[in-house]
Coordinates of C-alpha atoms in Angstrom, one line a residue:
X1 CA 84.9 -74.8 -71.0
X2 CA 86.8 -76.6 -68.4
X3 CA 90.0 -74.4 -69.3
X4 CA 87.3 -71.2 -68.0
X5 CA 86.3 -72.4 -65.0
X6 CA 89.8 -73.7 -63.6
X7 CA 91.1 -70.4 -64.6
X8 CA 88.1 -68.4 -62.6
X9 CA 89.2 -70.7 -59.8
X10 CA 92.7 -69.8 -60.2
X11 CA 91.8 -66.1 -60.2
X12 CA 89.5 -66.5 -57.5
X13 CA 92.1 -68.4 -55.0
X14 CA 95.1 -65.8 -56.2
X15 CA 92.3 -62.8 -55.1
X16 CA 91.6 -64.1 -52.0
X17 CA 95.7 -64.9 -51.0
X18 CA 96.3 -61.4 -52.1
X19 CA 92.8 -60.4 -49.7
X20 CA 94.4 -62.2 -46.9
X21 CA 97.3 -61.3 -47.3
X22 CA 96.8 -57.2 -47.2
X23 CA 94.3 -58.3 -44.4
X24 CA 97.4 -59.4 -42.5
X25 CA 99.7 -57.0 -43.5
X26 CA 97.2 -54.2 -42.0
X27 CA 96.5 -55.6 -38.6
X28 CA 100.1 -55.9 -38.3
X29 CA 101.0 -52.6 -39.3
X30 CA 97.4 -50.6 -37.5
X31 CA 98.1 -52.4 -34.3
X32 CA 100.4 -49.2 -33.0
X33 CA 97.1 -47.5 -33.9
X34 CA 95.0 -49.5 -32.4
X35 CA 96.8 -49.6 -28.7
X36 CA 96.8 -45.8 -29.0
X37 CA 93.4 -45.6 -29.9
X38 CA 93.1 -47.6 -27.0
X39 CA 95.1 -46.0 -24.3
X40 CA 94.2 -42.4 -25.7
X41 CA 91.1 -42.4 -27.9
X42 CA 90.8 -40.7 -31.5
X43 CA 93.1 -37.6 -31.2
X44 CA 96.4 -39.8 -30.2
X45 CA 95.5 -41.2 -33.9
X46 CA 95.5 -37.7 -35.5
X47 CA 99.1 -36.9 -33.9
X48 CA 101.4 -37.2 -35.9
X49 CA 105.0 -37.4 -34.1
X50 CA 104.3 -38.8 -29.6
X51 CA 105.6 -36.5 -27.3
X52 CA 109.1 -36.7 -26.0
X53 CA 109.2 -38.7 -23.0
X54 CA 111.3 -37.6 -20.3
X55 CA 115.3 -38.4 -20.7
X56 CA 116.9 -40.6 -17.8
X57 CA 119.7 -38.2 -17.8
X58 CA 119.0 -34.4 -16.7
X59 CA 120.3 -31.7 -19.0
X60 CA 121.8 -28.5 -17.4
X61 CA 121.8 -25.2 -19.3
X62 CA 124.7 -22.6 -17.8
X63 CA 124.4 -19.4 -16.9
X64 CA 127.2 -17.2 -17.2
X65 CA 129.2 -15.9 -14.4
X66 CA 127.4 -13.5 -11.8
X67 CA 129.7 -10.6 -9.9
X68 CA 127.1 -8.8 -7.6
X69 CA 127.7 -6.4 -4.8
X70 CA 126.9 -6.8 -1.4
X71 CA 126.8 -4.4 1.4
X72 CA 128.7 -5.2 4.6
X73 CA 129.0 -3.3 7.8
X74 CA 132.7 -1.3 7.5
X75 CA 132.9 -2.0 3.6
X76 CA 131.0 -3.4 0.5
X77 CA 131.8 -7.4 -0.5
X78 CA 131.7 -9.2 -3.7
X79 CA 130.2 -12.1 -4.5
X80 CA 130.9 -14.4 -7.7
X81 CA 128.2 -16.9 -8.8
X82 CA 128.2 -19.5 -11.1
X83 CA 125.1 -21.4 -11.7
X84 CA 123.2 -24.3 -13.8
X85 CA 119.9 -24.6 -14.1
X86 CA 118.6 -28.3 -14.0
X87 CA 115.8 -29.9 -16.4
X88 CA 114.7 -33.8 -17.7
X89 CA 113.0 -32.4 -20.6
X90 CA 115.7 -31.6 -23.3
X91 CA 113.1 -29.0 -25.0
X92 CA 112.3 -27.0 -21.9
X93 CA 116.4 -26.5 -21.8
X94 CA 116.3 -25.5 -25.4
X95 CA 113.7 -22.7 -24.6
X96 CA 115.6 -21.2 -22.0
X97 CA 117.6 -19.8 -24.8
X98 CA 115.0 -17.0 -25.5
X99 CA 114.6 -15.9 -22.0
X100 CA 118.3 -16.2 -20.6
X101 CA 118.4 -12.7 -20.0
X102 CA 115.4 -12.6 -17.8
X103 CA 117.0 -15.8 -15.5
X104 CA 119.6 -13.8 -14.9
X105 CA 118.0 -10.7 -14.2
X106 CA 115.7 -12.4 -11.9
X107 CA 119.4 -14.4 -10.4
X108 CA 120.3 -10.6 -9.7
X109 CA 117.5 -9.5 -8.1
X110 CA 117.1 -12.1 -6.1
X111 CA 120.4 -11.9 -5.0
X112 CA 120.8 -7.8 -4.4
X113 CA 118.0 -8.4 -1.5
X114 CA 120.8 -10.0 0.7
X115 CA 123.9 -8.0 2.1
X116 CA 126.9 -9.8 2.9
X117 CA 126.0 -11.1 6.4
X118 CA 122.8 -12.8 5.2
X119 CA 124.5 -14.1 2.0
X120 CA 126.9 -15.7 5.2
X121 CA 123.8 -16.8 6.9
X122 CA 122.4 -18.6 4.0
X123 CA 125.2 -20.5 3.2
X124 CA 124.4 -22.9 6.0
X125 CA 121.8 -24.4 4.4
X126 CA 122.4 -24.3 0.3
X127 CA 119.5 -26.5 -0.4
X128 CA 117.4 -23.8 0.8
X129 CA 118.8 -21.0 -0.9
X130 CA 118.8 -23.2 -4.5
X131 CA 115.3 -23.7 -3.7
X132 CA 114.3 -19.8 -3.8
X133 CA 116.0 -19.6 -6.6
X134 CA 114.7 -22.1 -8.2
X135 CA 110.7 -21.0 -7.2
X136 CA 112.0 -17.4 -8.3
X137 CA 113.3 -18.3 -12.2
X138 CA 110.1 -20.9 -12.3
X139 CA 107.9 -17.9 -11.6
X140 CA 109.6 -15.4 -14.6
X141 CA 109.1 -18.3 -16.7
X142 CA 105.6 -18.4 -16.2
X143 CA 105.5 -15.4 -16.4
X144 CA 106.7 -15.1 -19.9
X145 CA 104.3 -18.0 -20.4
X146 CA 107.0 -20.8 -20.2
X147 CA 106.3 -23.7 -18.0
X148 CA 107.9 -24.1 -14.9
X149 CA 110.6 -26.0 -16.0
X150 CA 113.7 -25.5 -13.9
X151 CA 114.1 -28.6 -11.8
X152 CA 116.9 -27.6 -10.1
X153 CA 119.2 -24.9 -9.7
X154 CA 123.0 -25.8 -8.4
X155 CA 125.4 -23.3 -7.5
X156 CA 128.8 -24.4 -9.4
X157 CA 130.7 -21.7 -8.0
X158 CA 130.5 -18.9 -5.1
X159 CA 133.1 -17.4 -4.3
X160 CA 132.9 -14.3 -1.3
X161 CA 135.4 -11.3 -1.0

């Protein structure tokens, strides 16, 4: 009868080192949980994969070369563009790829409002100009239901004839 007993103690103490074990092992692996669930409540719980945080380094998405016409006074002028369009968030830049054809429509339209002495006017103060632009292609995007993700827009290359 003594054999019984010390071998319900044996069980007993191997249950509860397995108990406290698994007890351990689960606070240490629900304690990513738990600081979500505290910094975000029940839905951070339920997602499965965090959001992307924001990358240190931007990420530029070209747009092809632009030739675009502009009036002048005795003759017409030409104007080549090269552009890139600035973001921090690698997946906005990876969206762009769908509507690429409407940033550069709305590139082109911005810039046919200009004739050649404006486009000389402008020039003085780049920033400015980019800054249009950018508010321009932020507002297509939206319109196509994007978010306005263009950061930046830098001119690479303008060349006037």
């Amino acid at each position: 009868m003594a054999k019984k007993s010390r071998s319900y103690v044996l069980t007993a103490l191997l249950l509860l080192a397995v108990l406290l074990a698994g007890m351990g092992a689960g606070t240490f692996i629900l304690a990513d949980y738990r600081q979500a669930f505290a910094e975000q409540g029940w839905l951070a719980m339920l997602q499965s994969e965090p959001a992307p945080e924001p990358v240190s380094e931007p990420q530029f998405q070209p747009l092809e070369q632009f030739v675009i016409g502009l009036s002048g006074e005795r003759r017409n002028h030409y104007m080549v563009l090269e552009l890139a369009l600035m973001s921090h968030r690698p997946e906005q830049v990876s969206l762009w790829q769908g509507v690429l054809p409407a940033l550069r429509n709305t590139t082109l339209t911005y810039f046919s409002e200009f004739d050649h002495e404006q486009v000389q006017s402008q020039l003085q103060n780049m920033g400015k100009f980019e800054g249009e632009l950018q508010q321009a292609l932020n507002q297509r995007l939206q319109h196509y239901g994007y978010a306005p993700s263009v950061e930046a827009v830098l001119i690479t290359k303008l060349v006037i004839q």
